[in-house]
Amino acid sequence: MPARPRTCVPLPAGLLKLHDNSFLTTAYGGDKNPLALIVINGIGLISCFDHLWEKARFTLCADGGANKLYDYIKRDSVASAKNFVPQYIKGDLDSIRPEVASYFQLHGAQVIQDPDQESNDLDKCLTLLQALQGDLASNDQGEPIKLNVLVVGAMGGRFDQEMQNVNALFQWQRFRPQRFAKSNPLFMARSSIFHRMTLVSDSTSAVLLAPGKHCIRPNFDVEGRKCGLIPIGGSCERLTTHGLKWNLTNHSTVFGGLVSTSNHVLDHEVHVETSDPLIWTTELVS
């Protein structure tokens, strides 16, 4: 019998960050936090890619990511190939094949060359998204609308590039230095550029958990039960979880010591409280 869904523990407003992955397969309510897709040149596309592309407010390819998208629609003979044209292709354009650039330009994509060698192609696309986000109207409460950003093809391939993609999670989260979190474990980041940013491939996902409390709702239509909590940005002094096969209670986690990998989600919700930034990762299934 499947585990009964748990309700998030009531907490004071602003202290609990909800990560709900139902949008991966269900109708997307795009007004509050519109979806933005960036395709980069990693390994594999997430199994629900077609659904996500259809629901996205903004679609971008980072340089060689355009090759990946082009090969996908040609190899799989996607009937609606004309719908898989990114709004923007941006990067230094040293990887995109000429026929790919010509095809997408012919079908309406805006190709933007940015030769800056001090930033990578993903950062260039995120900078563009930040500008597009700034042009969105405010919500009903007068607050700026922030995007839900999904980076497709971000995992696998060259290890240095994969780590740079993980680094982007930290760069664009922009929470306060760790000393603030250690003095206040309930502190939640409020200065994130985007509402949310997730890295995915065909087999895994990764999201950054800022210091504080989190309620994670996996989507078992595309996510498996295997998961991990990775202290990739530095040591985590205190980590407590609920809803996992091997829960942690005020544990310290650090490379060279305890790291929770190959853990297992038991419930429909996972609760995490962390004193320091952590990567939450899950397996993706087709």
XYZ file of N, CA and C in Angstrom:
858
model
N 0.856 -1.192 0.000
C 0.000 0.000 0.000
C 0.891 1.240 0.000
N 0.630 2.220 -0.899
C 1.468 3.411 -0.930
C 1.333 4.212 0.346
N 2.426 4.904 0.683
C 2.402 5.728 1.887
C 1.397 6.850 1.741
N 0.731 7.170 2.828
C -0.239 8.255 2.797
C 0.489 9.585 2.728
N -0.016 10.510 1.906
C 0.626 11.817 1.837
C 0.628 12.485 3.200
N 1.745 13.122 3.508
C 1.841 13.875 4.745
C 1.613 15.344 4.465
N 1.132 16.036 5.445
C 0.935 17.473 5.329
C 2.157 18.176 5.886
N 2.610 19.222 5.206
C 3.752 19.965 5.694
C 3.494 20.461 7.109
N 4.482 20.341 7.964
C 4.351 20.814 9.335
C 4.123 22.317 9.325
N 3.068 22.814 9.993
C 2.811 24.248 10.002
C 3.974 25.009 10.621
N 4.436 26.024 9.927
C 5.519 26.864 10.413
C 5.156 28.316 10.174
N 5.787 29.241 10.877
C 5.540 30.652 10.621
C 5.798 30.991 9.167
N 5.032 31.926 8.632
C 5.151 32.301 7.221
C 6.589 32.676 6.895
N 7.047 32.227 5.734
C 8.362 32.596 5.252
C 9.481 31.673 5.699
N 9.222 30.727 6.609
C 10.287 29.883 7.129
C 10.352 28.519 6.461
N 9.385 28.189 5.619
C 9.361 26.884 4.962
C 9.364 27.082 3.455
N 10.315 26.474 2.797
C 10.401 26.542 1.344
C 9.802 25.269 0.764
N 8.781 25.418 -0.092
C 8.122 24.281 -0.719
C 8.725 24.020 -2.092
N 9.063 22.762 -2.356
C 9.566 22.322 -3.660
C 8.586 21.273 -4.190
N 7.670 21.695 -5.034
C 6.618 20.818 -5.552
C 6.912 20.513 -7.016
N 7.166 19.251 -7.332
C 7.544 18.861 -8.688
C 6.378 18.369 -9.533
N 5.150 18.640 -9.102
C 3.998 18.198 -9.889
C 3.988 18.835 -11.272
N 4.600 20.013 -11.407
C 4.592 20.714 -12.690
C 5.287 19.913 -13.788
N 6.111 18.942 -13.421
C 6.843 18.175 -14.425
C 5.929 17.389 -15.350
N 4.735 17.031 -14.863
C 3.836 16.215 -15.688
C 2.407 16.721 -15.731
N 2.040 17.688 -14.916
C 0.658 18.151 -14.872
C 0.529 19.502 -15.550
N -0.712 19.939 -15.712
C -0.958 21.263 -16.270
C -0.244 22.292 -15.418
N 0.424 23.216 -16.084
C 1.270 24.164 -15.361
C 0.530 25.470 -15.139
N 0.424 25.871 -13.873
C -0.140 27.177 -13.555
C 0.930 28.230 -13.697
N 1.044 28.790 -14.873
C 2.212 29.583 -15.198
C 2.164 31.044 -14.843
N 1.104 31.519 -14.225
C 1.020 32.942 -13.954
C 1.865 33.352 -12.753
N 1.881 32.516 -11.723
C 2.589 32.875 -10.498
C 4.096 32.815 -10.691
N 4.578 31.713 -11.218
C 6.009 31.531 -11.492
C 6.156 30.845 -12.841
N 6.164 31.618 -13.925
C 6.227 31.032 -15.268
C 7.458 30.139 -15.439
N 7.283 29.120 -16.267
C 8.355 28.164 -16.517
C 9.270 28.668 -17.629
N 10.571 28.514 -17.419
C 11.563 28.839 -18.439
C 12.477 27.638 -18.621
N 12.689 27.227 -19.865
C 13.561 26.089 -20.178
C 14.830 26.576 -20.860
N 15.963 26.064 -20.388
C 17.241 26.278 -21.065
C 17.796 24.907 -21.430
N 18.028 24.669 -22.713
C 18.617 23.408 -23.169
C 20.112 23.629 -23.358
N 20.924 22.830 -22.659
C 22.368 22.924 -22.815
C 22.905 21.590 -23.314
N 24.194 21.567 -23.609
C 24.759 20.446 -24.366
C 25.297 19.344 -23.464
N 24.454 18.852 -22.540
C 24.845 17.731 -21.695
C 24.292 16.431 -22.241
N 24.053 15.490 -21.342
C 23.610 14.152 -21.739
C 22.113 13.999 -21.507
N 21.364 13.745 -22.564
C 19.974 13.318 -22.431
C 18.979 14.423 -22.123
N 17.737 14.194 -22.558
C 16.611 15.071 -22.255
C 15.681 14.364 -21.279
N 15.105 15.109 -20.373
C 14.163 14.555 -19.411
C 12.974 13.952 -20.157
N 12.413 12.860 -19.628
C 11.372 12.108 -20.338
C 10.130 12.939 -20.622
N 9.844 13.932 -19.780
C 8.651 14.771 -19.972
C 8.991 16.069 -20.698
N 10.049 16.035 -21.498
C 10.524 17.251 -22.163
C 9.452 17.897 -23.030
N 8.731 17.098 -23.819
C 7.722 17.658 -24.720
C 6.670 18.440 -23.940
N 6.211 17.878 -22.838
C 5.215 18.546 -21.997
C 5.761 19.861 -21.457
N 6.989 19.851 -20.987
C 7.575 21.050 -20.399
C 7.782 22.131 -21.449
N 8.209 21.724 -22.637
C 8.429 22.697 -23.707
C 7.123 23.399 -24.059
N 6.059 22.633 -24.112
C 4.752 23.193 -24.454
C 4.286 24.198 -23.407
N 4.625 23.953 -22.140
C 4.136 24.798 -21.054
C 5.036 25.996 -20.772
N 6.240 26.020 -21.321
C 7.215 27.044 -20.958
C 6.842 28.411 -21.515
N 7.020 29.432 -20.696
C 6.851 30.813 -21.153
C 8.049 31.245 -21.997
N 9.232 30.806 -21.589
C 10.457 31.148 -22.315
C 11.232 29.871 -22.634
N 11.765 29.788 -23.856
C 12.577 28.645 -24.275
C 13.885 29.154 -24.865
N 14.989 28.623 -24.346
C 16.307 29.053 -24.776
C 17.198 27.844 -25.009
N 18.162 28.011 -25.902
C 19.239 27.043 -26.057
C 20.557 27.765 -25.816
N 21.425 27.129 -25.040
C 22.752 27.677 -24.795
C 23.714 27.087 -25.820
N 24.005 27.837 -26.869
C 24.959 27.455 -27.900
C 24.744 26.015 -28.372
N 25.622 25.083 -27.982
C 25.533 23.702 -28.451
C 24.280 22.978 -28.026
N 23.539 23.526 -27.075
C 22.253 22.943 -26.721
C 21.285 22.955 -27.891
N 21.488 23.895 -28.820
C 20.651 23.937 -30.020
C 20.880 22.693 -30.877
N 22.123 22.194 -30.916
C 22.400 20.945 -31.639
C 21.612 19.791 -31.036
N 21.577 19.749 -29.700
C 20.851 18.683 -29.013
C 19.371 18.720 -29.369
N 18.776 19.912 -29.340
C 17.359 20.046 -29.661
C 17.095 19.687 -31.119
N 17.940 20.159 -32.011
C 17.788 19.874 -33.442
C 17.874 18.371 -33.707
N 18.865 17.717 -33.123
C 19.025 16.272 -33.321
C 17.831 15.506 -32.757
N 17.272 16.016 -31.675
C 16.111 15.369 -31.066
C 14.911 15.391 -32.007
N 14.621 16.544 -32.575
C 13.428 16.631 -33.418
C 13.642 15.934 -34.761
N 14.881 15.836 -35.206
C 15.148 15.151 -36.466
C 15.228 13.635 -36.272
N 15.903 13.216 -35.221
C 16.082 11.778 -34.979
C 14.766 11.100 -34.639
N 13.981 11.752 -33.798
C 12.733 11.149 -33.342
C 11.546 11.518 -34.215
N 11.811 12.233 -35.311
C 10.751 12.612 -36.252
C 9.547 13.204 -35.524
N 9.838 14.170 -34.660
C 8.772 14.827 -33.912
C 7.810 15.481 -34.894
N 6.550 15.072 -34.839
C 5.564 15.539 -35.815
C 5.409 17.050 -35.772
N 5.482 17.616 -34.577
C 5.290 19.059 -34.428
C 6.632 19.760 -34.291
N 7.584 19.392 -35.150
C 8.939 19.932 -35.040
C 8.953 21.454 -35.057
N 8.022 22.052 -35.783
C 7.998 23.509 -35.871
C 7.708 24.157 -34.526
N 7.112 23.389 -33.603
C 6.843 23.931 -32.272
C 8.071 23.880 -31.374
N 9.085 23.117 -31.782
C 10.297 22.989 -30.979
C 11.376 23.934 -31.500
N 11.007 25.178 -31.621
C 11.943 26.223 -32.021
C 12.146 27.135 -30.821
N 13.364 27.252 -30.314
C 13.585 28.108 -29.149
C 13.371 29.573 -29.502
N 12.938 30.322 -28.535
C 12.810 31.759 -28.756
C 14.178 32.411 -28.910
N 15.161 31.867 -28.154
C 16.502 32.452 -28.169
C 17.555 31.346 -28.191
N 18.631 31.601 -28.916
C 19.856 30.812 -28.836
C 20.964 31.794 -28.489
N 21.657 31.539 -27.379
C 22.661 32.509 -26.937
C 23.928 31.796 -26.495
N 25.062 32.418 -26.749
C 26.358 31.897 -26.339
C 27.442 32.495 -27.206
N 28.664 31.971 -27.068
C 29.714 32.460 -27.959
C 29.612 31.830 -29.340
N 28.719 30.848 -29.471
C 28.384 30.210 -30.752
C 29.575 29.503 -31.390
N 30.444 28.939 -30.547
C 31.556 28.160 -31.083
C 31.205 26.684 -31.225
N 30.002 26.301 -30.764
C 29.606 24.890 -30.789
C 28.431 24.600 -31.713
N 27.553 25.551 -31.910
C 26.369 25.316 -32.727
C 26.775 25.057 -34.179
N 26.194 24.040 -34.778
C 26.495 23.720 -36.167
C 25.806 24.724 -37.089
N 26.442 25.082 -38.205
C 25.865 26.091 -39.102
C 24.461 25.744 -39.571
N 24.217 24.467 -39.908
C 22.889 24.103 -40.405
C 21.833 24.213 -39.313
N 22.257 24.029 -38.058
C 21.325 24.159 -36.937
C 20.956 25.622 -36.732
N 21.954 26.489 -36.749
C 21.685 27.921 -36.601
C 20.776 28.416 -37.719
N 21.046 27.972 -38.945
C 20.228 28.406 -40.085
C 18.796 27.916 -39.950
N 18.631 26.654 -39.543
C 17.289 26.085 -39.410
C 16.464 26.859 -38.392
N 17.019 27.068 -37.212
C 16.240 27.724 -36.167
C 16.006 29.201 -36.479
N 16.990 29.866 -37.080
C 16.771 31.257 -37.482
C 15.655 31.353 -38.509
N 15.647 30.436 -39.462
C 14.615 30.425 -40.494
C 13.231 30.274 -39.892
N 13.152 29.555 -38.769
C 11.862 29.300 -38.133
C 11.574 30.248 -36.970
N 12.337 31.317 -36.860
C 11.961 32.382 -35.932
C 12.786 32.546 -34.680
N 13.795 31.709 -34.465
C 14.620 31.858 -33.265
C 15.519 33.086 -33.387
N 15.726 33.750 -32.281
C 16.646 34.882 -32.234
C 18.003 34.370 -31.754
N 19.011 34.459 -32.608
C 20.350 33.970 -32.284
C 21.200 35.146 -31.823
N 21.727 35.035 -30.599
C 22.477 36.126 -29.984
C 23.893 35.647 -29.698
N 24.865 36.252 -30.353
C 26.261 35.896 -30.095
C 26.824 36.795 -29.006
N 27.396 36.168 -27.990
C 28.030 36.888 -26.885
C 29.437 36.322 -26.743
N 30.457 37.044 -27.217
C 31.816 36.495 -27.241
C 32.530 36.531 -25.896
N 31.904 37.067 -24.876
C 32.537 37.201 -23.564
C 33.058 35.850 -23.073
N 34.367 35.761 -22.823
C 34.969 34.518 -22.351
C 35.075 34.451 -20.830
N 34.561 35.471 -20.152
C 34.554 35.470 -18.685
C 33.286 34.839 -18.129
N 32.353 34.498 -18.999
C 31.130 33.812 -18.571
C 30.862 32.654 -19.520
N 30.231 31.602 -19.006
C 29.919 30.455 -19.856
C 28.546 30.634 -20.497
N 28.200 29.714 -21.383
C 26.965 29.877 -22.157
C 25.716 29.788 -21.287
N 25.745 28.954 -20.245
C 24.587 28.894 -19.347
C 24.390 30.223 -18.641
N 25.468 30.811 -18.139
C 25.346 32.104 -17.468
C 24.805 33.174 -18.415
N 25.201 33.112 -19.667
C 24.711 34.084 -20.641
C 23.206 33.945 -20.831
N 22.723 32.713 -20.854
C 21.279 32.494 -20.980
C 20.542 32.914 -19.714
N 21.128 32.663 -18.560
C 20.492 33.065 -17.306
C 20.426 34.585 -17.192
N 21.452 35.265 -17.678
C 21.428 36.728 -17.686
C 20.303 37.240 -18.576
N 20.116 36.598 -19.728
C 19.009 36.965 -20.611
C 17.673 36.714 -19.935
N 17.532 35.572 -19.261
C 16.286 35.275 -18.552
C 16.013 36.292 -17.452
N 17.057 36.727 -16.783
C 16.873 37.732 -15.740
C 16.279 39.010 -16.325
N 16.754 39.397 -17.507
C 16.210 40.584 -18.166
C 14.763 40.361 -18.599
N 14.466 39.186 -19.143
C 13.093 38.877 -19.548
C 12.168 38.846 -18.337
N 12.667 38.314 -17.234
C 11.884 38.280 -16.001
C 11.568 39.689 -15.522
N 12.525 40.594 -15.675
C 12.317 41.973 -15.249
C 11.228 42.684 -16.020
N 10.921 42.186 -17.216
C 9.872 42.799 -18.035
C 8.481 42.269 -17.716
N 8.397 41.234 -16.871
C 7.094 40.678 -16.519
C 6.360 41.605 -15.556
N 5.043 41.585 -15.637
C 4.231 42.396 -14.731
C 4.315 41.832 -13.319
N 4.001 42.656 -12.338
C 3.971 42.207 -10.946
C 2.744 41.337 -10.705
N 2.774 40.559 -9.619
C 1.624 39.731 -9.272
C 0.567 40.556 -8.552
N -0.486 39.899 -8.094
C -1.605 40.613 -7.468
C -1.197 41.335 -6.192
N -0.116 40.877 -5.558
C 0.356 41.517 -4.333
C 1.374 42.616 -4.614
N 1.592 42.894 -5.899
C 2.547 43.928 -6.263
C 3.994 43.479 -6.206
N 4.213 42.171 -6.060
C 5.571 41.643 -5.979
C 6.058 41.241 -7.368
N 7.348 41.361 -7.633
C 7.880 40.946 -8.933
C 7.647 39.456 -9.168
N 7.257 39.099 -10.376
C 7.094 37.691 -10.741
C 8.469 37.091 -11.014
N 8.720 35.919 -10.437
C 9.994 35.239 -10.632
C 9.776 33.924 -11.377
N 10.743 33.575 -12.207
C 10.637 32.409 -13.075
C 11.039 31.119 -12.363
N 10.418 30.033 -12.800
C 10.823 28.679 -12.433
C 11.709 28.172 -13.570
N 13.012 28.096 -13.339
C 13.982 27.808 -14.396
C 14.395 26.343 -14.354
N 14.284 25.673 -15.503
C 14.686 24.275 -15.634
C 15.800 24.203 -16.671
N 16.968 23.728 -16.255
C 18.116 23.608 -17.152
C 18.215 22.152 -17.597
N 17.967 21.908 -18.874
C 17.866 20.554 -19.426
C 19.194 20.154 -20.067
N 19.652 18.933 -19.758
C 20.936 18.473 -20.274
C 22.098 18.926 -19.418
N 21.809 19.233 -18.147
C 22.814 19.844 -17.274
C 23.726 18.837 -16.600
N 23.357 17.563 -16.609
C 24.131 16.556 -15.889
C 24.660 15.515 -16.869
N 25.829 14.962 -16.573
C 26.463 14.019 -17.478
C 27.445 14.734 -18.391
N 28.196 13.979 -19.145
C 29.204 14.583 -19.999
C 30.443 14.939 -19.202
N 31.144 15.982 -19.610
C 32.389 16.375 -18.949
C 32.133 16.819 -17.514
N 32.969 16.318 -16.597
C 32.769 16.588 -15.181
C 32.953 18.064 -14.859
N 33.926 18.734 -15.491
C 34.146 20.144 -15.183
C 32.951 20.991 -15.596
N 32.341 20.665 -16.729
C 31.156 21.403 -17.156
C 29.975 21.129 -16.236
N 29.843 19.888 -15.792
C 28.771 19.547 -14.863
C 28.920 20.327 -13.562
N 30.146 20.437 -13.071
C 30.381 21.203 -11.844
C 30.111 22.691 -12.057
N 30.388 23.199 -13.244
C 30.071 24.599 -13.523
C 28.566 24.823 -13.510
N 27.807 23.838 -13.970
C 26.349 23.949 -13.912
C 25.862 23.961 -12.468
N 26.467 23.122 -11.627
C 26.130 23.137 -10.203
C 26.521 24.476 -9.591
N 27.659 24.993 -9.993
C 28.096 26.296 -9.494
C 27.077 27.385 -9.812
N 26.415 27.263 -10.962
C 25.396 28.251 -11.333
C 24.254 28.275 -10.325
N 23.920 27.118 -9.742
C 22.880 27.097 -8.712
C 23.259 28.013 -7.559
N 24.523 27.972 -7.163
C 24.986 28.809 -6.063
C 25.055 30.278 -6.479
N 25.545 30.535 -7.691
C 25.687 31.914 -8.147
C 24.344 32.632 -8.235
N 23.324 31.923 -8.694
C 22.041 32.568 -8.938
C 21.084 32.456 -7.765
N 21.422 31.640 -6.776
C 20.612 31.605 -5.558
C 20.866 32.861 -4.730
N 22.152 33.189 -4.552
C 22.549 34.429 -3.882
C 21.939 34.595 -2.502
N 22.055 33.572 -1.659
C 21.658 33.757 -0.273
C 22.827 34.351 0.498
N 22.568 34.725 1.713
C 23.587 35.387 2.513
C 24.720 34.425 2.854
N 25.884 34.978 3.273
C 27.000 34.106 3.661
C 26.601 33.127 4.750
N 27.324 32.018 4.837
C 26.938 30.940 5.732
C 26.912 31.363 7.193
N 27.704 32.358 7.580
C 27.723 32.739 8.994
C 26.353 33.204 9.465
N 25.530 33.774 8.559
C 24.179 34.180 8.941
C 23.321 32.952 9.210
N 23.474 31.927 8.370
C 22.670 30.715 8.541
C 23.024 30.004 9.835
N 24.307 30.023 10.207
C 24.723 29.308 11.407
C 24.180 29.973 12.667
N 24.006 31.299 12.613
C 23.450 31.985 13.775
C 21.931 31.913 13.794
N 21.333 31.570 12.652
C 19.877 31.478 12.571
C 19.514 30.346 11.616
N 19.374 29.116 12.121
C 19.125 27.973 11.234
C 17.798 28.038 10.509
N 16.892 28.955 10.887
C 15.618 29.081 10.192
C 15.693 30.091 9.051
N 16.873 30.673 8.858
C 17.010 31.689 7.814
C 16.751 31.092 6.439
N 15.910 31.768 5.657
C 15.673 31.349 4.280
C 16.146 32.432 3.326
N 16.711 32.019 2.198
C 17.156 32.978 1.198
C 15.976 33.776 0.663
N 16.126 35.077 0.591
C 15.071 35.929 0.058
C 15.546 36.720 -1.160
N 16.810 36.550 -1.520
C 17.355 37.362 -2.592
C 17.642 36.554 -3.851
N 17.047 35.367 -3.976
C 17.267 34.555 -5.165
C 16.813 35.309 -6.406
N 17.599 35.199 -7.460
C 17.235 35.872 -8.706
C 15.945 35.279 -9.263
N 15.848 33.951 -9.243
C 14.671 33.262 -9.764
C 13.905 32.586 -8.630
N 12.652 32.261 -8.897
C 11.861 31.545 -7.903
C 12.492 30.198 -7.584
N 12.977 29.544 -8.625
C 13.542 28.210 -8.464
C 14.411 27.907 -9.669
N 15.435 27.083 -9.460
C 16.315 26.686 -10.555
C 16.687 25.227 -10.347
N 16.444 24.401 -11.368
C 16.662 22.964 -11.264
C 17.494 22.485 -12.445
N 18.472 21.637 -12.168
C 19.258 20.990 -13.210
C 18.701 19.594 -13.453
N 18.520 19.214 -14.720
C 18.026 17.874 -15.034
C 18.765 17.301 -16.236
N 18.801 15.970 -16.283
C 19.211 15.233 -17.474
C 18.142 14.177 -17.709
N 18.475 13.122 -18.428
C 17.498 12.049 -18.606
C 17.457 11.111 -17.405
N 18.403 11.242 -16.473
C 18.484 10.273 -15.382
C 18.579 10.872 -13.989
N 18.725 12.185 -13.872
C 18.892 12.758 -12.537
C 18.485 14.222 -12.516
N 18.218 14.710 -11.312
C 17.894 16.123 -11.114
C 18.691 16.639 -9.931
N 18.881 17.951 -9.874
C 19.592 18.566 -8.759
C 19.024 19.952 -8.514
N 18.786 20.256 -7.240
C 18.305 21.571 -6.848
C 19.049 21.972 -5.587
N 19.294 23.262 -5.423
C 20.008 23.753 -4.253
C 19.032 24.065 -3.135
N 19.298 23.514 -1.957
C 18.529 23.842 -0.765
C 19.315 24.868 0.034
N 18.746 26.047 0.208
C 19.384 27.091 1.002
C 19.261 26.755 2.484
N 20.047 27.368 3.339
C 19.891 27.146 4.775
C 18.458 27.426 5.216
N 17.876 26.506 5.964
C 16.510 26.668 6.434
C 15.733 25.370 6.369
N 14.401 25.489 6.322
C 13.507 24.332 6.308
C 12.860 24.180 4.935
N 12.755 22.937 4.498
C 12.242 22.644 3.166
C 11.251 21.494 3.221
N 10.199 21.610 2.405
C 9.242 20.529 2.188
C 9.316 20.157 0.706
N 9.727 18.937 0.413
C 9.949 18.483 -0.956
C 8.867 17.483 -1.326
N 8.175 17.746 -2.439
C 7.135 16.847 -2.929
C 7.574 16.259 -4.264
N 8.144 15.060 -4.256
C 8.581 14.440 -5.507
C 7.392 14.125 -6.414
N 7.690 13.999 -7.689
C 6.698 13.587 -8.679
C 7.088 12.191 -9.151
N 6.403 11.177 -8.619
C 6.810 9.807 -8.897
C 6.422 9.337 -10.296
N 5.779 10.190 -11.080
C 5.564 9.859 -12.489
C 6.884 9.901 -13.257
N 7.807 10.743 -12.821
C 9.094 10.874 -13.517
C 10.287 10.721 -12.579
N 10.065 10.790 -11.278
C 11.151 10.648 -10.313
C 11.093 9.280 -9.644
N 12.252 8.673 -9.479
C 12.332 7.439 -8.720
C 12.466 7.737 -7.238
N 12.727 6.709 -6.469
C 12.826 6.853 -5.014
C 14.251 7.147 -4.544
N 15.239 6.886 -5.370
C 16.623 7.110 -4.952
C 16.925 8.607 -4.902
N 17.671 9.002 -3.878
C 17.928 10.429 -3.687
C 19.229 10.612 -2.918
N 19.664 11.853 -2.835
C 20.866 12.166 -2.074
C 20.843 13.603 -1.601
N 21.610 13.878 -0.557
C 21.809 15.231 -0.025
C 23.313 15.475 -0.001
N 23.780 16.363 -0.873
C 25.206 16.483 -1.148
C 25.728 17.842 -0.669
N 26.695 17.858 0.252
C 27.257 19.127 0.749
C 28.367 19.638 -0.162
N 28.016 19.907 -1.403
C 29.040 20.154 -2.412
C 29.664 21.541 -2.293
N 28.989 22.473 -1.622
C 29.538 23.818 -1.485
C 30.348 24.011 -0.224
N 30.516 22.978 0.576
C 31.211 23.069 1.853
C 30.496 22.210 2.874
N 31.039 22.162 4.069
C 30.451 21.308 5.097
C 29.096 21.837 5.545
N 28.250 20.924 5.983
C 26.952 21.263 6.575
C 26.997 20.810 8.030
N 26.852 21.750 8.944
C 27.019 21.430 10.362
C 25.848 20.647 10.933
N 24.624 20.982 10.481
C 23.448 20.313 11.044
C 22.461 19.998 9.934
N 22.083 18.726 9.841
C 21.127 18.282 8.828
C 20.147 17.313 9.468
N 18.857 17.628 9.340
C 17.797 16.771 9.865
C 16.798 16.496 8.752
N 16.383 15.234 8.601
C 15.431 14.868 7.553
C 14.308 14.014 8.125
N 13.169 14.035 7.431
C 12.041 13.147 7.698
C 11.513 12.675 6.349
N 11.096 11.411 6.278
C 10.528 10.871 5.051
C 11.491 10.067 4.217
N 12.710 9.813 4.734
C 13.699 9.013 4.025
C 13.911 7.675 4.731
N 14.429 6.714 3.999
C 14.724 5.410 4.603
C 15.800 5.545 5.669
N 16.821 6.351 5.366
C 17.893 6.607 6.323
C 17.878 8.092 6.679
N 17.080 8.432 7.683
C 16.960 9.828 8.099
C 18.182 10.265 8.896
N 18.397 11.556 8.903
C 19.491 12.169 9.642
C 18.900 13.083 10.704
N 19.527 13.143 11.857
C 19.059 13.991 12.946
C 20.231 14.795 13.488
N 20.252 16.071 13.131
C 21.334 16.970 13.553
C 22.713 16.400 13.211
N 22.794 15.734 12.072
C 24.067 15.177 11.625
C 24.891 16.250 10.919
N 26.189 16.091 10.979
C 27.107 16.873 10.162
C 27.414 16.076 8.903
N 27.462 16.765 7.765
C 27.775 16.086 6.507
C 28.830 16.886 5.758
N 29.848 16.188 5.251
C 30.979 16.856 4.615
C 31.726 15.836 3.762
N 32.315 16.294 2.654
C 33.177 15.414 1.873
C 34.384 15.013 2.712
N 34.693 13.739 2.695
C 35.694 13.181 3.578
C 35.081 12.570 4.815
N 33.777 12.750 4.980
C 33.040 12.190 6.104
C 31.724 11.626 5.624
N 30.667 11.865 6.386
C 29.346 11.351 6.035
C 28.722 12.160 4.905
N 28.286 11.476 3.849
C 27.515 12.079 2.763
C 26.353 11.138 2.463
N 25.133 11.662 2.450
C 23.939 10.837 2.244
C 23.680 10.664 0.754
N 24.156 9.558 0.194
C 23.869 9.203 -1.196
C 23.129 7.868 -1.217
N 22.487 7.570 -2.349
C 21.711 6.328 -2.499
C 20.722 6.143 -1.360
N 20.165 7.260 -0.888
C 19.100 7.193 0.104
C 17.801 6.856 -0.627
N 16.702 6.802 0.087
C 15.455 6.307 -0.508
C 14.276 7.080 0.064
N 13.455 7.654 -0.828
C 12.266 8.394 -0.410
C 11.173 7.404 -0.019
N 10.635 7.555 1.187
C 9.558 6.684 1.658
C 8.190 7.327 1.518
N 8.105 8.618 1.784
C 6.823 9.306 1.848
C 6.590 10.155 0.604
N 5.385 10.714 0.527
C 5.060 11.625 -0.565
C 5.629 13.015 -0.321
N 6.135 13.241 0.861
C 6.829 14.483 1.170
C 8.094 14.157 1.950
N 9.120 14.919 1.695
C 10.368 14.830 2.450
C 10.610 16.185 3.096
N 10.938 16.159 4.383
C 11.234 17.390 5.106
C 12.724 17.443 5.409
N 13.326 18.576 5.103
C 14.758 18.767 5.312
C 14.967 20.079 6.057
N 15.774 20.036 7.091
C 16.220 21.254 7.760
C 17.744 21.246 7.754
N 18.327 22.292 7.201
C 19.770 22.334 7.025
C 20.339 23.671 7.487
N 21.507 23.618 8.076
C 22.170 24.838 8.527
C 22.972 25.490 7.415
N 23.249 24.736 6.352
C 24.119 25.214 5.278
C 23.610 24.700 3.933
N 24.067 25.299 2.833
C 23.571 24.896 1.510
C 23.859 23.427 1.201
N 22.874 22.783 0.568
C 22.991 21.382 0.167
C 22.363 21.196 -1.206
N 22.876 20.244 -1.959
C 22.226 19.824 -3.198
C 21.302 18.650 -2.892
N 20.018 18.796 -3.262
C 19.062 17.683 -3.210
C 18.998 17.089 -4.608
N 19.250 15.793 -4.720
C 19.254 15.150 -6.026
C 18.375 13.908 -6.009
N 17.671 13.665 -7.110
C 16.836 12.475 -7.250
C 17.133 11.804 -8.585
N 16.792 10.525 -8.666
C 16.870 9.837 -9.946
C 15.626 10.182 -10.762
N 15.780 10.225 -12.070
C 14.652 10.403 -12.978
C 14.463 9.113 -13.759
N 13.203 8.777 -14.019
C 12.883 7.540 -14.717
C 12.081 7.867 -15.966
N 12.169 6.997 -16.960
C 11.444 7.233 -18.213
C 10.054 6.626 -18.136
